[in-house]
Amino acid sequence: QSEFVHIRLSMVGDVVLIELITKDIQGPKLAQELGTELAQVSAQEWAKRLLLDFHMVTYLSSTGFAVLFRVVSQGNAKGQEIKFCSMGPAVELGADIVGLNKVIEIHQTQEAALKAFSKA
């Protein structure tokens, strides 16, 4: 797990908590690296429920959002349950603009997102 640069993993019950730890995700190279790391996690057999936590991210570029859409669509295809949480104002605004909130649940807090999983 220490080979990851942009994310930190932990388990909360049966939910894989993926914290994005790179503050400023700008440009194709960073976005691609992030995408590769997220894909490695979501490829795992045990990764059925994923929660991406954005509390450390201050900026996410359009290429970064494209990566998130890919993660969501691949996850949906595999029957994974994916939610996002804790987006700062700038990231949330970007998510609204690109329509990310139409394809995935975005919760204000990690706690709210985890509760939403347990209902499922």
CSV table of N, CA and C in Angstrom, one decimal, residues 27-110:
chain,number,residue,atom,x,y,z
A,27,GLY,N,-3.1,19.0,-14.4
A,27,GLY,CA,-2.4,18.5,-15.5
A,27,GLY,C,-2.6,17.0,-15.7
A,28,PRO,N,-2.4,16.6,-17.0
A,28,PRO,CA,-2.7,15.2,-17.4
A,28,PRO,C,-1.8,14.2,-16.6
A,29,LYS,N,-0.5,14.6,-16.4
A,29,LYS,CA,0.4,13.6,-15.8
A,29,LYS,C,-0.1,13.2,-14.4
A,30,LEU,N,-0.4,14.2,-13.5
A,30,LEU,CA,-0.9,13.9,-12.2
A,30,LEU,C,-2.2,13.1,-12.2
A,31,ALA,N,-3.1,13.6,-13.1
A,31,ALA,CA,-4.4,12.9,-13.2
A,31,ALA,C,-4.3,11.5,-13.6
A,32,GLN,N,-3.3,11.2,-14.5
A,32,GLN,CA,-3.1,9.9,-15.0
A,32,GLN,C,-2.5,9.0,-13.9
A,33,GLU,N,-1.6,9.5,-13.1
A,33,GLU,CA,-1.0,8.8,-12.0
A,33,GLU,C,-2.1,8.4,-11.0
A,34,LEU,N,-3.0,9.4,-10.7
A,34,LEU,CA,-4.1,9.2,-9.8
A,34,LEU,C,-5.0,8.1,-10.3
A,35,GLY,N,-5.3,8.2,-11.6
A,35,GLY,CA,-6.2,7.2,-12.2
A,35,GLY,C,-5.6,5.8,-12.1
A,36,THR,N,-4.3,5.7,-12.3
A,36,THR,CA,-3.6,4.4,-12.2
A,36,THR,C,-3.8,3.8,-10.8
A,37,GLU,N,-3.5,4.7,-9.8
A,37,GLU,CA,-3.6,4.3,-8.4
A,37,GLU,C,-5.0,3.8,-8.0
A,38,LEU,N,-6.0,4.6,-8.5
A,38,LEU,CA,-7.4,4.3,-8.2
A,38,LEU,C,-7.8,3.0,-8.9
A,39,ALA,N,-7.3,2.8,-10.1
A,39,ALA,CA,-7.6,1.6,-10.8
A,39,ALA,C,-7.0,0.4,-10.1
A,40,GLN,N,-5.8,0.5,-9.6
A,40,GLN,CA,-5.2,-0.6,-8.9
A,40,GLN,C,-6.0,-1.0,-7.7
A,41,VAL,N,-6.6,0.0,-7.0
A,41,VAL,CA,-7.4,-0.3,-5.8
A,41,VAL,C,-8.7,-1.0,-6.2
A,42,SER,N,-9.4,-0.4,-7.2
A,42,SER,CA,-10.7,-0.9,-7.6
A,42,SER,C,-10.6,-2.3,-8.3
A,43,ALA,N,-9.4,-2.6,-8.7
A,43,ALA,CA,-9.3,-3.9,-9.3
A,43,ALA,C,-9.2,-5.1,-8.3
A,44,GLN,N,-9.0,-4.7,-7.0
A,44,GLN,CA,-8.9,-5.7,-6.0
A,44,GLN,C,-10.3,-6.4,-5.8
A,45,GLU,N,-10.2,-7.7,-5.5
A,45,GLU,CA,-11.4,-8.6,-5.3
A,45,GLU,C,-12.2,-8.0,-4.1
A,46,TRP,N,-11.4,-7.6,-3.0
A,46,TRP,CA,-12.1,-7.2,-1.8
A,46,TRP,C,-12.7,-5.8,-1.8
A,47,ALA,N,-12.4,-5.1,-2.9
A,47,ALA,CA,-12.9,-3.7,-3.0
A,47,ALA,C,-14.3,-3.6,-3.6
A,48,LYS,N,-15.3,-3.9,-2.7
A,48,LYS,CA,-16.7,-3.9,-3.2
A,48,LYS,C,-17.3,-2.5,-3.0
A,49,ARG,N,-16.9,-1.9,-1.9
A,49,ARG,CA,-17.5,-0.5,-1.6
A,49,ARG,C,-16.3,0.4,-1.4
A,50,LEU,N,-16.4,1.5,-2.2
A,50,LEU,CA,-15.3,2.5,-2.1
A,50,LEU,C,-15.8,3.8,-1.8
A,51,LEU,N,-15.1,4.5,-0.9
A,51,LEU,CA,-15.4,5.9,-0.5
A,51,LEU,C,-14.2,6.7,-0.8
A,52,LEU,N,-14.3,7.7,-1.7
A,52,LEU,CA,-13.2,8.6,-2.0
A,52,LEU,C,-13.4,9.9,-1.2
A,53,ASP,N,-12.4,10.2,-0.4
A,53,ASP,CA,-12.5,11.4,0.5
A,53,ASP,C,-11.6,12.4,0.0
A,54,PHE,N,-12.2,13.6,-0.3
A,54,PHE,CA,-11.5,14.7,-0.9
A,54,PHE,C,-11.1,15.8,0.0
A,55,HIS,N,-11.1,15.6,1.3
A,55,HIS,CA,-10.9,16.7,2.2
A,55,HIS,C,-9.6,17.4,2.1
A,56,MET,N,-8.6,16.8,1.6
A,56,MET,CA,-7.3,17.4,1.4
A,56,MET,C,-7.1,18.1,0.1
A,57,VAL,N,-8.0,17.9,-0.9
A,57,VAL,CA,-7.8,18.4,-2.2
A,57,VAL,C,-8.3,19.8,-2.3
A,58,THR,N,-7.5,20.7,-2.8
A,58,THR,CA,-8.0,22.1,-3.0
A,58,THR,C,-8.3,22.4,-4.4
A,59,TYR,N,-7.6,21.6,-5.3
A,59,TYR,CA,-7.9,21.9,-6.8
A,59,TYR,C,-7.8,20.6,-7.5
A,60,LEU,N,-8.8,20.4,-8.4
A,60,LEU,CA,-8.9,19.2,-9.3
A,60,LEU,C,-9.1,19.7,-10.7
A,61,SER,N,-8.2,19.4,-11.6
A,61,SER,CA,-8.4,19.8,-13.0
A,61,SER,C,-9.4,19.0,-13.7
A,62,SER,N,-9.7,19.5,-14.9
A,62,SER,CA,-10.7,18.8,-15.8
A,62,SER,C,-10.2,17.4,-16.1
A,63,THR,N,-8.9,17.2,-16.3
A,63,THR,CA,-8.4,15.8,-16.5
A,63,THR,C,-8.6,15.0,-15.3
A,64,GLY,N,-8.5,15.6,-14.1
A,64,GLY,CA,-8.7,14.9,-12.8
A,64,GLY,C,-10.2,14.4,-12.8
A,65,PHE,N,-11.1,15.3,-13.1
A,65,PHE,CA,-12.5,14.9,-13.1
A,65,PHE,C,-12.8,13.8,-14.1
A,66,ALA,N,-12.1,13.8,-15.3
A,66,ALA,CA,-12.3,12.8,-16.3
A,66,ALA,C,-11.9,11.4,-15.7
A,67,VAL,N,-10.8,11.4,-14.9
A,67,VAL,CA,-10.3,10.2,-14.2
A,67,VAL,C,-11.4,9.7,-13.3
A,68,LEU,N,-12.0,10.6,-12.5
A,68,LEU,CA,-13.1,10.2,-11.6
A,68,LEU,C,-14.3,9.6,-12.3
A,69,PHE,N,-14.7,10.2,-13.4
A,69,PHE,CA,-15.8,9.6,-14.2
A,69,PHE,C,-15.4,8.2,-14.6
A,70,ARG,N,-14.2,8.0,-15.0
A,70,ARG,CA,-13.8,6.6,-15.5
A,70,ARG,C,-13.8,5.6,-14.3
A,71,VAL,N,-13.4,6.1,-13.2
A,71,VAL,CA,-13.4,5.2,-12.0
A,71,VAL,C,-14.9,4.8,-11.7
A,72,VAL,N,-15.8,5.8,-11.7
A,72,VAL,CA,-17.2,5.6,-11.5
A,72,VAL,C,-17.8,4.6,-12.5
A,73,SER,N,-17.5,4.8,-13.8
A,73,SER,CA,-18.2,4.0,-14.8
A,73,SER,C,-17.6,2.6,-14.7
A,74,GLN,N,-16.3,2.4,-14.5
A,74,GLN,CA,-15.7,1.1,-14.4
A,74,GLN,C,-16.2,0.4,-13.1
A,75,GLY,N,-16.3,1.1,-12.1
A,75,GLY,CA,-16.8,0.6,-10.8
A,75,GLY,C,-18.3,0.1,-11.0
A,76,ASN,N,-19.1,0.9,-11.6
A,76,ASN,CA,-20.5,0.5,-11.9
A,76,ASN,C,-20.6,-0.7,-12.7
A,77,ALA,N,-19.7,-0.8,-13.7
A,77,ALA,CA,-19.7,-2.0,-14.6
A,77,ALA,C,-19.4,-3.3,-13.8
A,78,LYS,N,-18.5,-3.1,-12.7
A,78,LYS,CA,-18.2,-4.3,-11.9
A,78,LYS,C,-19.1,-4.5,-10.7
A,79,GLY,N,-20.1,-3.6,-10.6
A,79,GLY,CA,-21.1,-3.8,-9.5
A,79,GLY,C,-20.5,-3.3,-8.2
A,80,GLN,N,-19.5,-2.4,-8.3
A,80,GLN,CA,-19.0,-1.8,-7.0
A,80,GLN,C,-19.9,-0.6,-6.6
A,81,GLU,N,-19.9,-0.4,-5.3
A,81,GLU,CA,-20.6,0.7,-4.7
A,81,GLU,C,-19.6,1.8,-4.4
A,82,ILE,N,-19.7,3.0,-5.1
A,82,ILE,CA,-18.7,4.0,-4.9
A,82,ILE,C,-19.4,5.3,-4.5
A,83,LYS,N,-18.9,6.0,-3.5
A,83,LYS,CA,-19.4,7.3,-3.1
A,83,LYS,C,-18.2,8.2,-2.9
A,84,PHE,N,-18.5,9.5,-3.0
A,84,PHE,CA,-17.5,10.5,-2.7
A,84,PHE,C,-17.9,11.3,-1.5
A,85,CYS,N,-16.9,11.9,-0.8
A,85,CYS,CA,-17.3,12.8,0.3
A,85,CYS,C,-16.2,13.9,0.5
A,86,SER,N,-16.6,14.9,1.3
A,86,SER,CA,-15.7,15.9,1.8
A,86,SER,C,-15.0,16.7,0.8
A,87,MET,N,-15.8,17.2,-0.2
A,87,MET,CA,-15.2,18.0,-1.3
A,87,MET,C,-15.2,19.5,-0.8
A,88,GLY,N,-14.0,20.2,-0.9
A,88,GLY,CA,-14.0,21.6,-0.7
A,88,GLY,C,-14.8,22.4,-1.7
A,89,PRO,N,-15.0,23.7,-1.4
A,89,PRO,CA,-15.9,24.5,-2.3
A,89,PRO,C,-15.4,24.5,-3.8
A,90,ALA,N,-14.1,24.6,-4.0
A,90,ALA,CA,-13.7,24.7,-5.4
A,90,ALA,C,-13.9,23.4,-6.1
A,91,VAL,N,-13.6,22.3,-5.4
A,91,VAL,CA,-13.7,20.9,-6.0
A,91,VAL,C,-15.2,20.6,-6.3
A,92,GLU,N,-16.0,21.0,-5.3
A,92,GLU,CA,-17.4,20.7,-5.4
A,92,GLU,C,-18.1,21.5,-6.6
A,93,LEU,N,-17.6,22.8,-6.7
A,93,LEU,CA,-18.1,23.6,-7.8
A,93,LEU,C,-17.7,22.9,-9.2
A,94,GLY,N,-16.5,22.4,-9.3
A,94,GLY,CA,-16.0,21.7,-10.5
A,94,GLY,C,-16.9,20.5,-10.7
A,95,ALA,N,-17.2,19.8,-9.6
A,95,ALA,CA,-18.0,18.5,-9.8
A,95,ALA,C,-19.4,18.9,-10.3
A,96,ASP,N,-19.9,20.0,-9.8
A,96,ASP,CA,-21.2,20.4,-10.3
A,96,ASP,C,-21.2,20.8,-11.8
A,97,ILE,N,-20.2,21.5,-12.1
A,97,ILE,CA,-20.0,22.0,-13.5
A,97,ILE,C,-19.9,20.8,-14.5
A,98,VAL,N,-19.1,19.8,-14.1
A,98,VAL,CA,-19.0,18.6,-15.0
A,98,VAL,C,-20.1,17.6,-14.9
A,99,GLY,N,-21.0,17.8,-13.9
A,99,GLY,CA,-22.1,16.9,-13.7
A,99,GLY,C,-21.8,15.6,-13.0
A,100,LEU,N,-20.7,15.6,-12.2
A,100,LEU,CA,-20.3,14.4,-11.5
A,100,LEU,C,-21.3,14.0,-10.5
A,101,ASN,N,-22.0,15.0,-9.9
A,101,ASN,CA,-23.0,14.7,-8.9
A,101,ASN,C,-24.3,14.0,-9.5
A,102,LYS,N,-24.3,14.0,-10.8
A,102,LYS,CA,-25.4,13.2,-11.5
A,102,LYS,C,-25.2,11.7,-11.6
A,103,VAL,N,-23.9,11.4,-11.5
A,103,VAL,CA,-23.5,10.0,-11.7
A,103,VAL,C,-23.1,9.3,-10.4
A,104,ILE,N,-22.9,10.1,-9.3
A,104,ILE,CA,-22.4,9.5,-8.1
A,104,ILE,C,-22.9,10.3,-6.9
A,105,GLU,N,-23.1,9.7,-5.8
A,105,GLU,CA,-23.5,10.4,-4.5
A,105,GLU,C,-22.3,11.1,-4.0
A,106,ILE,N,-22.5,12.4,-3.7
A,106,ILE,CA,-21.4,13.2,-3.1
A,106,ILE,C,-21.9,13.7,-1.7
A,107,HIS,N,-21.3,13.2,-0.7
A,107,HIS,CA,-21.7,13.5,0.7
A,107,HIS,C,-20.8,14.6,1.3
A,108,GLN,N,-21.4,15.4,2.1
A,108,GLN,CA,-20.7,16.5,2.8
A,108,GLN,C,-19.6,16.0,3.7
A,109,THR,N,-19.9,14.9,4.4
A,109,THR,CA,-18.9,14.4,5.4
A,109,THR,C,-18.7,12.9,5.2
A,110,GLN,N,-17.6,12.4,5.7
A,110,GLN,CA,-17.2,11.0,5.6
A,110,GLN,C,-18.3,10.2,6.4
